[in-house]
CSV table of C-alpha atoms in Angstrom, one decimal:
chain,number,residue,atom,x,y,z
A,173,UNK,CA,-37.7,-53.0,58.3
A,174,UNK,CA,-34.4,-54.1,56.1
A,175,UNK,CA,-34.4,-52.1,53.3
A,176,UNK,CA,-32.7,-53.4,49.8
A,177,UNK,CA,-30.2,-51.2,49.9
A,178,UNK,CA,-29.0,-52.6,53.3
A,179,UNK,CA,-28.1,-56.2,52.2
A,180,UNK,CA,-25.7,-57.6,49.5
A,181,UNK,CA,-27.2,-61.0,48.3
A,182,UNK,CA,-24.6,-63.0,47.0
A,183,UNK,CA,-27.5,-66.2,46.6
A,184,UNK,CA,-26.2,-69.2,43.5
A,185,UNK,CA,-30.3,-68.3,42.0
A,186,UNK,CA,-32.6,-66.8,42.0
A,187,UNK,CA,-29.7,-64.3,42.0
A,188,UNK,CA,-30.3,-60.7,42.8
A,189,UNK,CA,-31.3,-58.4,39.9
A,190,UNK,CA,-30.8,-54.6,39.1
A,191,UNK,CA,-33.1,-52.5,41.4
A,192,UNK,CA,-33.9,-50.2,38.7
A,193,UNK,CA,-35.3,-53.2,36.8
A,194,UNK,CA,-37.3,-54.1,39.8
A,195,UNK,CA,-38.5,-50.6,40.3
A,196,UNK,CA,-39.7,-50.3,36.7
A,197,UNK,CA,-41.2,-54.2,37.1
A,198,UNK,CA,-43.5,-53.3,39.9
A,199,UNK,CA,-44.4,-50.0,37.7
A,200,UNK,CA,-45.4,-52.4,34.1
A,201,UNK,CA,-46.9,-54.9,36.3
A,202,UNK,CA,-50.0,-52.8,37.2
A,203,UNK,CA,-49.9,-50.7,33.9
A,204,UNK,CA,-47.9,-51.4,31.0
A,205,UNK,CA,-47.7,-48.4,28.6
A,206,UNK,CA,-51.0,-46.7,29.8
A,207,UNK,CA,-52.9,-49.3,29.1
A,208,UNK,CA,-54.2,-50.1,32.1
A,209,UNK,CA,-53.7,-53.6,32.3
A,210,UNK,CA,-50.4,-55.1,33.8
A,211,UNK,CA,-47.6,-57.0,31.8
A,212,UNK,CA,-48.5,-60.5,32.9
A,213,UNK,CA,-52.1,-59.5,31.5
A,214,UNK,CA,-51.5,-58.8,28.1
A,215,UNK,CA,-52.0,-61.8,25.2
A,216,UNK,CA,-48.5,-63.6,24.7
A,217,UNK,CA,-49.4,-62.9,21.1
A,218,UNK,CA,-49.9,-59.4,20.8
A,219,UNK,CA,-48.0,-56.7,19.1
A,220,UNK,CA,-46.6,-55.7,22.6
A,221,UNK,CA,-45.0,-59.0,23.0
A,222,UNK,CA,-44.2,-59.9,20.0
A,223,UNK,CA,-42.1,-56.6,20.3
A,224,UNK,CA,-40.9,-57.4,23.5
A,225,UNK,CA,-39.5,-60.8,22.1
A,226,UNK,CA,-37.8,-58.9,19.4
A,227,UNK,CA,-35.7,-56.4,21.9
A,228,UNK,CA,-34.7,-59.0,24.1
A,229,UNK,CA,-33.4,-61.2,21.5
A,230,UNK,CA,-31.7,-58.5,19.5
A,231,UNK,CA,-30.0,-57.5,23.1
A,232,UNK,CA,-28.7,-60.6,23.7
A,233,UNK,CA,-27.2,-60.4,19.8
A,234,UNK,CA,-25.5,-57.1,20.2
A,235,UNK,CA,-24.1,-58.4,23.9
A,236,UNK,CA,-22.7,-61.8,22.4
A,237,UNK,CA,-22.3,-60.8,18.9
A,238,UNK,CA,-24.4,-63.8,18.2
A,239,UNK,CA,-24.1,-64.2,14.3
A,240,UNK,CA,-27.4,-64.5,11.9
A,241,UNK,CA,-26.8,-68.0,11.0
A,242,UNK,CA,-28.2,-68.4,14.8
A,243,UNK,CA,-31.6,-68.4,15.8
A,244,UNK,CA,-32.4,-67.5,19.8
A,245,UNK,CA,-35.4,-68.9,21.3
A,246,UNK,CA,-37.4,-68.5,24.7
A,247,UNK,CA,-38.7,-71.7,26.0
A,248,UNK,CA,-40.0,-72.2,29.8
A,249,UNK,CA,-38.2,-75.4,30.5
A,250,UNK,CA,-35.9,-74.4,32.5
A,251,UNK,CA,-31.9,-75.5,32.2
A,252,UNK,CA,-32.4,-78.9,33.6
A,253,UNK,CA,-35.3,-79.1,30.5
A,254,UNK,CA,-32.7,-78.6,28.0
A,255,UNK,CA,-30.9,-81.4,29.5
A,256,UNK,CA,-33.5,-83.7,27.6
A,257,UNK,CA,-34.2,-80.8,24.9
A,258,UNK,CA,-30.8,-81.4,23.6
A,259,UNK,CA,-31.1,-85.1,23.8
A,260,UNK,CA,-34.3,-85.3,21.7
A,261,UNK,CA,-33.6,-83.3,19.2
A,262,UNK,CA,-29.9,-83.7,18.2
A,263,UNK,CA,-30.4,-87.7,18.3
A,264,UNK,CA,-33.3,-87.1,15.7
A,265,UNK,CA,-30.9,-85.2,13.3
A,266,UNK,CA,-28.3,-88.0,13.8
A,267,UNK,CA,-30.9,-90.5,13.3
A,268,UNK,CA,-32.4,-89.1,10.1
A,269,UNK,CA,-28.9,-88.3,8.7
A,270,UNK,CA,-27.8,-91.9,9.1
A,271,UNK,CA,-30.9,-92.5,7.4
A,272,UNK,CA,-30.6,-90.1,4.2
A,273,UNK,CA,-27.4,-92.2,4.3
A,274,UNK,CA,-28.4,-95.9,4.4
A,275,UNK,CA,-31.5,-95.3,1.5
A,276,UNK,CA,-29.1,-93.7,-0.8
A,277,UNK,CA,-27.0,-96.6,-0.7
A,278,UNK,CA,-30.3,-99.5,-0.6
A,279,UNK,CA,-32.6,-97.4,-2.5
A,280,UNK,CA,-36.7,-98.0,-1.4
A,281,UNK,CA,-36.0,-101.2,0.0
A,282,UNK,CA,-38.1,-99.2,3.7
A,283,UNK,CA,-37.0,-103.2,5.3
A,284,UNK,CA,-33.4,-103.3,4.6
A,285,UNK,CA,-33.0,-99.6,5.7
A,286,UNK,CA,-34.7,-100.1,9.1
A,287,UNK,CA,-33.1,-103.4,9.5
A,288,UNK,CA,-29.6,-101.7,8.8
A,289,UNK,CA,-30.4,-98.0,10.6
A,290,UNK,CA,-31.4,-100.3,13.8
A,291,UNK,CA,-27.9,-101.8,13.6
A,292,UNK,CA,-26.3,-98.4,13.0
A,293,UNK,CA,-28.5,-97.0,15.9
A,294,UNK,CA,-27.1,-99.9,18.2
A,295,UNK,CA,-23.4,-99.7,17.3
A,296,UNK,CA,-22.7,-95.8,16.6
A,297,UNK,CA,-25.3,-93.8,18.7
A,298,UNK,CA,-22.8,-91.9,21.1
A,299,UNK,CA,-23.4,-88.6,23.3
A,300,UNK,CA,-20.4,-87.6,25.2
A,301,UNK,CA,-20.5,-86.1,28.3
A,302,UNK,CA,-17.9,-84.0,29.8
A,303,UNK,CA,-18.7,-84.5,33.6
A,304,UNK,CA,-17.0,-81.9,35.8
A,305,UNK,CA,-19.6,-81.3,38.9
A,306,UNK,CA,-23.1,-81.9,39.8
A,307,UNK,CA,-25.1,-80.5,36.8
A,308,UNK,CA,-23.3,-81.8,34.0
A,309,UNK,CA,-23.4,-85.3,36.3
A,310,UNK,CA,-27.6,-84.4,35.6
A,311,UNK,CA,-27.0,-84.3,32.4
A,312,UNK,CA,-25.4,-87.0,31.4
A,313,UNK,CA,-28.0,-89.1,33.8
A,314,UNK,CA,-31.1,-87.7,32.2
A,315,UNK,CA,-29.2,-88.8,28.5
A,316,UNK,CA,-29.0,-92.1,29.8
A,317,UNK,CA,-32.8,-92.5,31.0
A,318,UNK,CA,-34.0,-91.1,27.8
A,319,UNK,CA,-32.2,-93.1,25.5
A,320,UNK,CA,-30.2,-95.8,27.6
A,321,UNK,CA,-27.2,-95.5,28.9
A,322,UNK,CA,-25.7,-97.7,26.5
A,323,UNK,CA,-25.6,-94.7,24.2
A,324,UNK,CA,-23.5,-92.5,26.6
A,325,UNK,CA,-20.2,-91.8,26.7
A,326,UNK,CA,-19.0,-89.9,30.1
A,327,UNK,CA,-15.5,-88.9,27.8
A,328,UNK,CA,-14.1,-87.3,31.5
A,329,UNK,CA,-15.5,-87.8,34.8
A,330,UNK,CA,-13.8,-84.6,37.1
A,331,UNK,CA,-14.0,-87.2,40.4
A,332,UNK,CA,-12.4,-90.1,39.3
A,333,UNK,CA,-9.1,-87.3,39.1
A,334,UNK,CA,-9.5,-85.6,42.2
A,335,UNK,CA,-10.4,-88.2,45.0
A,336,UNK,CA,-14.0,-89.1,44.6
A,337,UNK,CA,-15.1,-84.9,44.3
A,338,UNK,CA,-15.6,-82.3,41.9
A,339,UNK,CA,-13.4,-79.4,41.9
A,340,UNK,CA,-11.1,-80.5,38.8
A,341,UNK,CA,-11.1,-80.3,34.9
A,342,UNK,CA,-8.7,-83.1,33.7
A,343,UNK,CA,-6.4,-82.3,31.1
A,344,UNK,CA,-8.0,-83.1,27.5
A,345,UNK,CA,-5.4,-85.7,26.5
A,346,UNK,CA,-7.1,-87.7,28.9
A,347,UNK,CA,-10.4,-87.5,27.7
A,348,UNK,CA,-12.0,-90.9,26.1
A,349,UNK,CA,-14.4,-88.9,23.0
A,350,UNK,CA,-16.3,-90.9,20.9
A,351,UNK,CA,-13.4,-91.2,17.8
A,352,UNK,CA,-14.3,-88.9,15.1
A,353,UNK,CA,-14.4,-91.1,11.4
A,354,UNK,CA,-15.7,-90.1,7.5
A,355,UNK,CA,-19.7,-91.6,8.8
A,356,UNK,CA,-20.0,-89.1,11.7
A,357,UNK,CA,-19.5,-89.6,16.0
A,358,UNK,CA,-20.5,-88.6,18.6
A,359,UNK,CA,-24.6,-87.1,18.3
A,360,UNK,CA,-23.2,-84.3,20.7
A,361,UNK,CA,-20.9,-83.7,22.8
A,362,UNK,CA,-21.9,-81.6,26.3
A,363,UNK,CA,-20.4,-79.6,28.9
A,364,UNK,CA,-21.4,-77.4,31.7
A,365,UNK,CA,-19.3,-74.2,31.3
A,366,UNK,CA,-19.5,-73.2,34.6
A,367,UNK,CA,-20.5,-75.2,37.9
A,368,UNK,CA,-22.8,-73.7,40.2
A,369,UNK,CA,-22.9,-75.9,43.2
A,370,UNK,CA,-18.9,-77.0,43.0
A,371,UNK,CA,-17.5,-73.6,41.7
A,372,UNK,CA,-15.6,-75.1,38.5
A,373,UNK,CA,-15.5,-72.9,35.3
A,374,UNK,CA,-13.7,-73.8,32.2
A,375,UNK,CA,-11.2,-71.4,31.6
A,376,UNK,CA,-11.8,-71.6,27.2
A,377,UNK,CA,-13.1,-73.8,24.7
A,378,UNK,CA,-12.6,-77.3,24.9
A,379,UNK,CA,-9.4,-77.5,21.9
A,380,UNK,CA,-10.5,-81.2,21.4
A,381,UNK,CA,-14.0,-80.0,20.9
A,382,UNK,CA,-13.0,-77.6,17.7
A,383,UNK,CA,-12.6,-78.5,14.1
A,384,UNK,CA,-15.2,-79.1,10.9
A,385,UNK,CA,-15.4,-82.4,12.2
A,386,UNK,CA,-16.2,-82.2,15.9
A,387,UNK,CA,-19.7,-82.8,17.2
A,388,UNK,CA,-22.4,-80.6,17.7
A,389,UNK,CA,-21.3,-78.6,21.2
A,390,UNK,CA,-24.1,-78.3,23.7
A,391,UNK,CA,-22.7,-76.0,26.4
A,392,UNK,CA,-25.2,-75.5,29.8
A,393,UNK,CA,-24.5,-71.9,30.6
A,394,UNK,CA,-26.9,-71.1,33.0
A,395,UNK,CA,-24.7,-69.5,36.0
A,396,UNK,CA,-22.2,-67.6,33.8
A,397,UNK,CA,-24.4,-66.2,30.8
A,398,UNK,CA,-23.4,-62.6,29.8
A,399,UNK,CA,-20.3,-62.3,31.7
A,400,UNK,CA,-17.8,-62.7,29.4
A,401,UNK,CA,-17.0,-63.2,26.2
A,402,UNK,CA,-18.2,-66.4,24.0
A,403,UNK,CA,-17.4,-67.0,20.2
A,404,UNK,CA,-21.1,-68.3,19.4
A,405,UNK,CA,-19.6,-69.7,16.3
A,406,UNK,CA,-18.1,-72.8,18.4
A,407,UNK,CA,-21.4,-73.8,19.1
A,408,UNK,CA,-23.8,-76.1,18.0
A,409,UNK,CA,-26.8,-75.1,20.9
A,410,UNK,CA,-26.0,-72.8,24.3
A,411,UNK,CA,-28.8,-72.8,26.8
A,412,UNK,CA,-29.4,-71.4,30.2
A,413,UNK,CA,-31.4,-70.7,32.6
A,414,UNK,CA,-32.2,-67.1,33.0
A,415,UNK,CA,-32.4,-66.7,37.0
A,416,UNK,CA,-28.2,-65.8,37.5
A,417,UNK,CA,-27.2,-63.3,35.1
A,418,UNK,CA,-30.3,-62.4,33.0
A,419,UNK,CA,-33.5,-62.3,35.0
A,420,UNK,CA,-35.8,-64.0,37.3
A,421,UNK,CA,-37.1,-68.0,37.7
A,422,UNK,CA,-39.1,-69.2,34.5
A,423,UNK,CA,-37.6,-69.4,31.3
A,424,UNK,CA,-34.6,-70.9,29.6
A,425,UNK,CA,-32.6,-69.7,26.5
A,426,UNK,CA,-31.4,-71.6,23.8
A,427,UNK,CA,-29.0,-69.9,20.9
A,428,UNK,CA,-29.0,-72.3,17.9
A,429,UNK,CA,-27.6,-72.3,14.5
A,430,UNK,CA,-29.5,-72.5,11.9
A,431,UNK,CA,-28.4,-75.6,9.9
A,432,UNK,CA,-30.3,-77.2,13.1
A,433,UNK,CA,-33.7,-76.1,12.0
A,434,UNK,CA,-35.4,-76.5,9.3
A,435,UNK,CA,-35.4,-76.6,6.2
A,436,UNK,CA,-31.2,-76.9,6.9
A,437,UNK,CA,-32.1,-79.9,9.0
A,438,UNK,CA,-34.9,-82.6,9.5
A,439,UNK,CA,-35.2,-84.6,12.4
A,440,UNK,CA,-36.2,-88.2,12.0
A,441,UNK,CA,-39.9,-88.6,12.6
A,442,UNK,CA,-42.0,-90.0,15.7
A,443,UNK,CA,-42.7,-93.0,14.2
A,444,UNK,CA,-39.3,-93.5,13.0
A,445,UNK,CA,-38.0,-92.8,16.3
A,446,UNK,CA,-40.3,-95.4,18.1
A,447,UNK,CA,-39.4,-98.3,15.6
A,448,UNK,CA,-35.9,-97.4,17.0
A,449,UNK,CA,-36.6,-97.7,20.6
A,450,UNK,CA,-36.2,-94.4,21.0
A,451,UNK,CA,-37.6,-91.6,22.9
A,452,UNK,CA,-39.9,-89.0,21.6
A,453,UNK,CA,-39.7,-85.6,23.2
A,454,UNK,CA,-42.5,-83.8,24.2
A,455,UNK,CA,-43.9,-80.9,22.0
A,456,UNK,CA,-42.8,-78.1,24.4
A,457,UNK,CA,-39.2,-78.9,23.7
A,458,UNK,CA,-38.8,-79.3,20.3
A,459,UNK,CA,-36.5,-76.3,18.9
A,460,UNK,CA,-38.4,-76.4,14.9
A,461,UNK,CA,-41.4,-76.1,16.3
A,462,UNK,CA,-40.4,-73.5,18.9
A,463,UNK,CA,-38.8,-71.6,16.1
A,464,UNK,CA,-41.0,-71.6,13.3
A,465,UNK,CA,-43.5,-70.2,16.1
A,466,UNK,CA,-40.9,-67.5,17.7
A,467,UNK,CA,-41.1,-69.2,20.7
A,468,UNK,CA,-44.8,-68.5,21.3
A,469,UNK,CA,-46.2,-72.2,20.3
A,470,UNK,CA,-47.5,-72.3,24.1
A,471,UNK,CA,-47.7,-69.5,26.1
A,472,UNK,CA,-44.9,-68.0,27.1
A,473,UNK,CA,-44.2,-65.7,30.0
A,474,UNK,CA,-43.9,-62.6,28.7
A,475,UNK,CA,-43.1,-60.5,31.8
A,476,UNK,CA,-40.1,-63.2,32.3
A,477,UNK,CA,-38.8,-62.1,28.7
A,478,UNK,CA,-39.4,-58.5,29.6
A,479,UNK,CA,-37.1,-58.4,32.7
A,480,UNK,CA,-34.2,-60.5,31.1
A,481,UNK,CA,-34.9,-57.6,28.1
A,482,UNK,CA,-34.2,-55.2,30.4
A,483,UNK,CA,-31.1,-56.6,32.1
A,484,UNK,CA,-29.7,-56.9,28.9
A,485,UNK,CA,-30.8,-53.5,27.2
A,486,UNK,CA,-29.1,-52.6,30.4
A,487,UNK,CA,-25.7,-54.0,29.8
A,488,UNK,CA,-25.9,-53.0,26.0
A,489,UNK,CA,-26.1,-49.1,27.3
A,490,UNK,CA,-23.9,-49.5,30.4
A,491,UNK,CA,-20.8,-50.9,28.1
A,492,UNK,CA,-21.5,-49.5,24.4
A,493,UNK,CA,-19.1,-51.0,21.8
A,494,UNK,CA,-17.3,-53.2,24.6
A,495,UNK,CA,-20.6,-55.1,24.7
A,496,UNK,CA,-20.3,-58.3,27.1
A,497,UNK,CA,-16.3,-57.5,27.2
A,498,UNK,CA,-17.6,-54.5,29.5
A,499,UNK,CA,-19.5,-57.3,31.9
A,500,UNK,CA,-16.6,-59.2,31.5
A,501,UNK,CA,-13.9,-56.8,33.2
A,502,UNK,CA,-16.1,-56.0,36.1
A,503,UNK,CA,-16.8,-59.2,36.7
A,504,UNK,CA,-13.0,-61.1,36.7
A,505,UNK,CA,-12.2,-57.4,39.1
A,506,UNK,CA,-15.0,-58.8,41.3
A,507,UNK,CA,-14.1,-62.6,41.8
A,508,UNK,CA,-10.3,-61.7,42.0
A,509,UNK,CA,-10.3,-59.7,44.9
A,510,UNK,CA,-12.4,-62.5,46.6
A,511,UNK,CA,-10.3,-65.0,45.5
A,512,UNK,CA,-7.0,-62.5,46.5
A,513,UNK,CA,-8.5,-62.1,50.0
A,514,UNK,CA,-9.5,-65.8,50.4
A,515,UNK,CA,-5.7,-66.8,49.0
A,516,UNK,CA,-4.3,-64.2,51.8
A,517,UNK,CA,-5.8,-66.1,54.4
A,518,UNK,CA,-5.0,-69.7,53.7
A,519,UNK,CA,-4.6,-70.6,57.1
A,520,UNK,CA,-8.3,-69.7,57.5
A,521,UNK,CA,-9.7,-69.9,54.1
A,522,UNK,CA,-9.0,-72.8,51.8
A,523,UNK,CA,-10.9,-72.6,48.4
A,524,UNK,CA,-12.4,-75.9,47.1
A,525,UNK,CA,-11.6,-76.1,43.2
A,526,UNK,CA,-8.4,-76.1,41.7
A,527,UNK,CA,-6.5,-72.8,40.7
A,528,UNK,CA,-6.7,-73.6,37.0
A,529,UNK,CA,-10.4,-73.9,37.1
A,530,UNK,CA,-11.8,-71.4,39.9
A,531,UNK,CA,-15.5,-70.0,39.0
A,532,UNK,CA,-15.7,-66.4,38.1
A,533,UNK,CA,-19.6,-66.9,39.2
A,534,UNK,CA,-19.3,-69.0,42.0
A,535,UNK,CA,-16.8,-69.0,45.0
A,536,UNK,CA,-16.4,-72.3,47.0
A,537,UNK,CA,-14.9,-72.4,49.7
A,538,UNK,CA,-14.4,-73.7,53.4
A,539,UNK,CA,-13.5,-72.1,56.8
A,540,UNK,CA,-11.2,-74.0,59.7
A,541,UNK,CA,-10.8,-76.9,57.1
A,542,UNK,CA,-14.8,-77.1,57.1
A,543,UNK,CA,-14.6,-76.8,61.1
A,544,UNK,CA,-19.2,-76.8,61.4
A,545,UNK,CA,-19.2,-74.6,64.3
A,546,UNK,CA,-16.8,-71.6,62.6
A,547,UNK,CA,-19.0,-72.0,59.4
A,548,UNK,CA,-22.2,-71.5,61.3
A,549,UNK,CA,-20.2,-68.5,63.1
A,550,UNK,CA,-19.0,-67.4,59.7
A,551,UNK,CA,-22.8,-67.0,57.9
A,552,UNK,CA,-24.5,-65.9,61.0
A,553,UNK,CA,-21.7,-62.4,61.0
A,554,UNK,CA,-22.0,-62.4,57.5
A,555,UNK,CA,-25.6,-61.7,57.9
A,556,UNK,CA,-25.4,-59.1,60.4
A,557,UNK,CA,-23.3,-57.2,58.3
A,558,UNK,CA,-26.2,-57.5,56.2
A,559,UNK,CA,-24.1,-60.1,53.5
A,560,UNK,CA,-26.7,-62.7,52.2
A,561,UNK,CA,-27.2,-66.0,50.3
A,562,UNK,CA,-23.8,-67.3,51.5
A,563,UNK,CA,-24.3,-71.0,52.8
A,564,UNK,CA,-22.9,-73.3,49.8
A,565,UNK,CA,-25.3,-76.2,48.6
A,566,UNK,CA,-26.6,-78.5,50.6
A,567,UNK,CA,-25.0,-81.0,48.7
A,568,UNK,CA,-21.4,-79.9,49.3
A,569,UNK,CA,-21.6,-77.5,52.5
A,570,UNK,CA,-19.4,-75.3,52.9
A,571,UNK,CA,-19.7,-71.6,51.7
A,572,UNK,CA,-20.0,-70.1,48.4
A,573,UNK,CA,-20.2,-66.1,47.1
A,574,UNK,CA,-22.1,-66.0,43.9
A,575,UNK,CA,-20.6,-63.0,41.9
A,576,UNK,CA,-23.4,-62.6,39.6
A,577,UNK,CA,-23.8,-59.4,37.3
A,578,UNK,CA,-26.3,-57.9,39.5
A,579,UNK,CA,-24.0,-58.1,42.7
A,580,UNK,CA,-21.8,-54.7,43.1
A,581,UNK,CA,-18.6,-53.7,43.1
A,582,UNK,CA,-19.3,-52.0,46.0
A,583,UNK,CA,-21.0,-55.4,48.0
A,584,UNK,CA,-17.9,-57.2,46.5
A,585,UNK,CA,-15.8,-54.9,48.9
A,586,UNK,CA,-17.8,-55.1,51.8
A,587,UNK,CA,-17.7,-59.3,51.8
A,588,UNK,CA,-13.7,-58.7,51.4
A,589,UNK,CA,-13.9,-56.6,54.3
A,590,UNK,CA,-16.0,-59.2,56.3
A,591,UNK,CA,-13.4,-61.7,54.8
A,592,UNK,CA,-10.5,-59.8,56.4
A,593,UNK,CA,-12.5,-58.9,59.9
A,594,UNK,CA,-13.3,-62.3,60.5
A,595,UNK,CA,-9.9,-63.9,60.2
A,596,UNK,CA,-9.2,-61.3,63.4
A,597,UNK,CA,-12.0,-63.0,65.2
């Protein structure tokens, strides 16, 4: 029998997690607290989960030093359900502030101010789309079928820079945003922080994206949550999925301010929204409801909050007053001497992104050019040394390491050693 401790699982998610997490999950999940009833048998709305909700959101706070004008919430939609979550409810605040607008200036003429929001809906209803590898390509897709693709902007496509593939940012000044004027822009403006299938991260905040005046931010960082430092205040929404840094498959976070929810903000209503030819999101995904309820409107997986509590409380011990900064210098020690080994070895190794714009999280890269038969020779010593999860997505091929929180130091140094063995072979 392989034991745990034999393998290194350097998988893009469901990503490894902490053992001790594990070991205390398989204790809760057949008694949690003397109880005698598991963790996944307890009522989503008890005290215990209500407290568990608390600890893992006030983790998360101390980790990113999220500020109280934010709200966190625990939905189970996954990141690729945020992809419309953000759709339906940041149009409805554009909608219904175009609105406020228009009757101000008619008065309760209800006619004239459909008949001149419609035209305002046609003309200025923008989302811009940063699109530098496959999921914020998913993003921008699912924007279009929910609202028509009329009303998206893709501001940068990475491929159209970099001969038909990912593996690029291109510079800002050649970015094509929705212009910024005195009645508003773009309804959002999106990017995925860190690429998991093409192994692009952006280095810092978008400058073009900062200002009083920009839009409202939606950044997808599912693959690089909690391993490094983010200055929440940039943001208008952050969401991930939790299986990479935080926990296992079945939830998604979303940090938003405030001013978002109400009473700050209303969103225009359904039937408004309909007049409009536009789409209605489903109950499930709408951040005021999911707020005023503490994320508990439906029921929520409480076992899945528990373990990203844990990973987190975990961090929060492990690095003290550095917080995530702790995370953060383990984790650029870990992808550099990968990325130092695979630069050593060009002749063998040649990584896919750019230089400028190399995932932290996720290492791309190919072997013999992409030669098939030394990649299949590649993962099947990999394994036998007991190094896992290293076949790149099926979409690209190739080879990726995913240097996730859980992964060690320790495993980090065996791959290298692999890394360096194999160009001897």
């Amino acid at each position: 029998m392989v034991n745990r401790s034999d393998v290194n699982y350097f998988g893009a998610g469901p990503a490894p997690l902490p053992t001790v997490v594990l070991e205390k999950a398989s204790q809760v999940l057949l008694n949690y607290r003397e109880k005698g009833i598991g963790l996944c048998e307890i009522s989503h709305r008890s005290p215990e989960a209500n407290e568990i909700l608390a600890e893992a959101k006030q983790a998360l706070s101390t980790l990113l030093e999220i500020p109280d004008d934010y709200d966190i919430l625990f939905l189970q939609s996954g990141g690729s359900g945020e992809f419309s979550a953000t759709v339906y409810n940041l149009v409805a605040i554009w909608v219904e502030k175009k609105r406020v607008k228009i009757a101000a200036e008619v008065g309760d003429d209800q006619e004239e101010v459909l008949k001149r929001l419609r035209k305002v809906v046609d003309e200025e209803l923008k989302l811009d789309y940063l699109v530098t590898g496959s999921w914020s390509l998913k993003a921008s897709q699912e924007a279009a079928r929910l609202i028509g693709a009329q009303h998206v902007n893709v501001a940068t496509d990475a491929r159209k820079a970099n001969g038909g593939k990912f593996g690029v940012i291109p510079p800002e000044d050649q970015w094509s945003l929705t212009p910024r004027t005195s009645g508003g822009g773009a309804a959002l403006a999106y990017f995925c922080d860190n690429e998991t299938v093409d192994g692009v991260e952006f280095p810092a905040f978008p400058k073009s994206l900062e200002g009083d005046d920009a839009p409202l931010v939606c950044a997808d960082m599912s693959s690089n949550f909690i391993s490094r430092k983010v200055d929440v205040r940039k943001y208008a929404v952050i969401f991930g999925g939790a299986q990479k840094n935080i926990g296992n498959t079945g939830i998604a976070i979303v940090i938003i301010r405030k001013s978002l929810l109400p009473p700050h903000s209303t969103p225009a209503s359904p039937d408004l929204l309909r007049q409009l030819n536009l789409s209605v999101g489903p109950i499930v995904l709408d951040y005021p409801t999911i707020a005023k309820n503490n994320s508990l409107y439906n029921t929520l997986p409480i076992f899945d909050v528990w373990v990203a509590g844990q990973v987190m409380n975990g961090l929060v011990n492990t690095y003290g007053t550095k917080r995530i900064g702790g995370q953060q210098e383990i984790s650029d020690e870990k992808a550099s001497l990968i990325y130092d080994t695979l630069d050593k070895y060009s002749d063998i190794y040649r990584v896919v992104p750019d230089k400028t714009v190399r995932s932290r999280m996720n290492i791309c890269f190919r072997v013999h050019g992409g030669d098939a038969d030394k990649e299949k020779a590649f993962l099947a010593g990999a394994e036998k040394q007991g190094l896992l999860g290293l076949k790149g997505h099926r979409s690209v091929g190739g080879i990726r390491a995913s240097n996730y929180n859980a992964v060690s130091l320790e495993g980090v140094r065996k791959l290298v050693a692999y890394l360096e063995d194999f160009t001897k072979s």
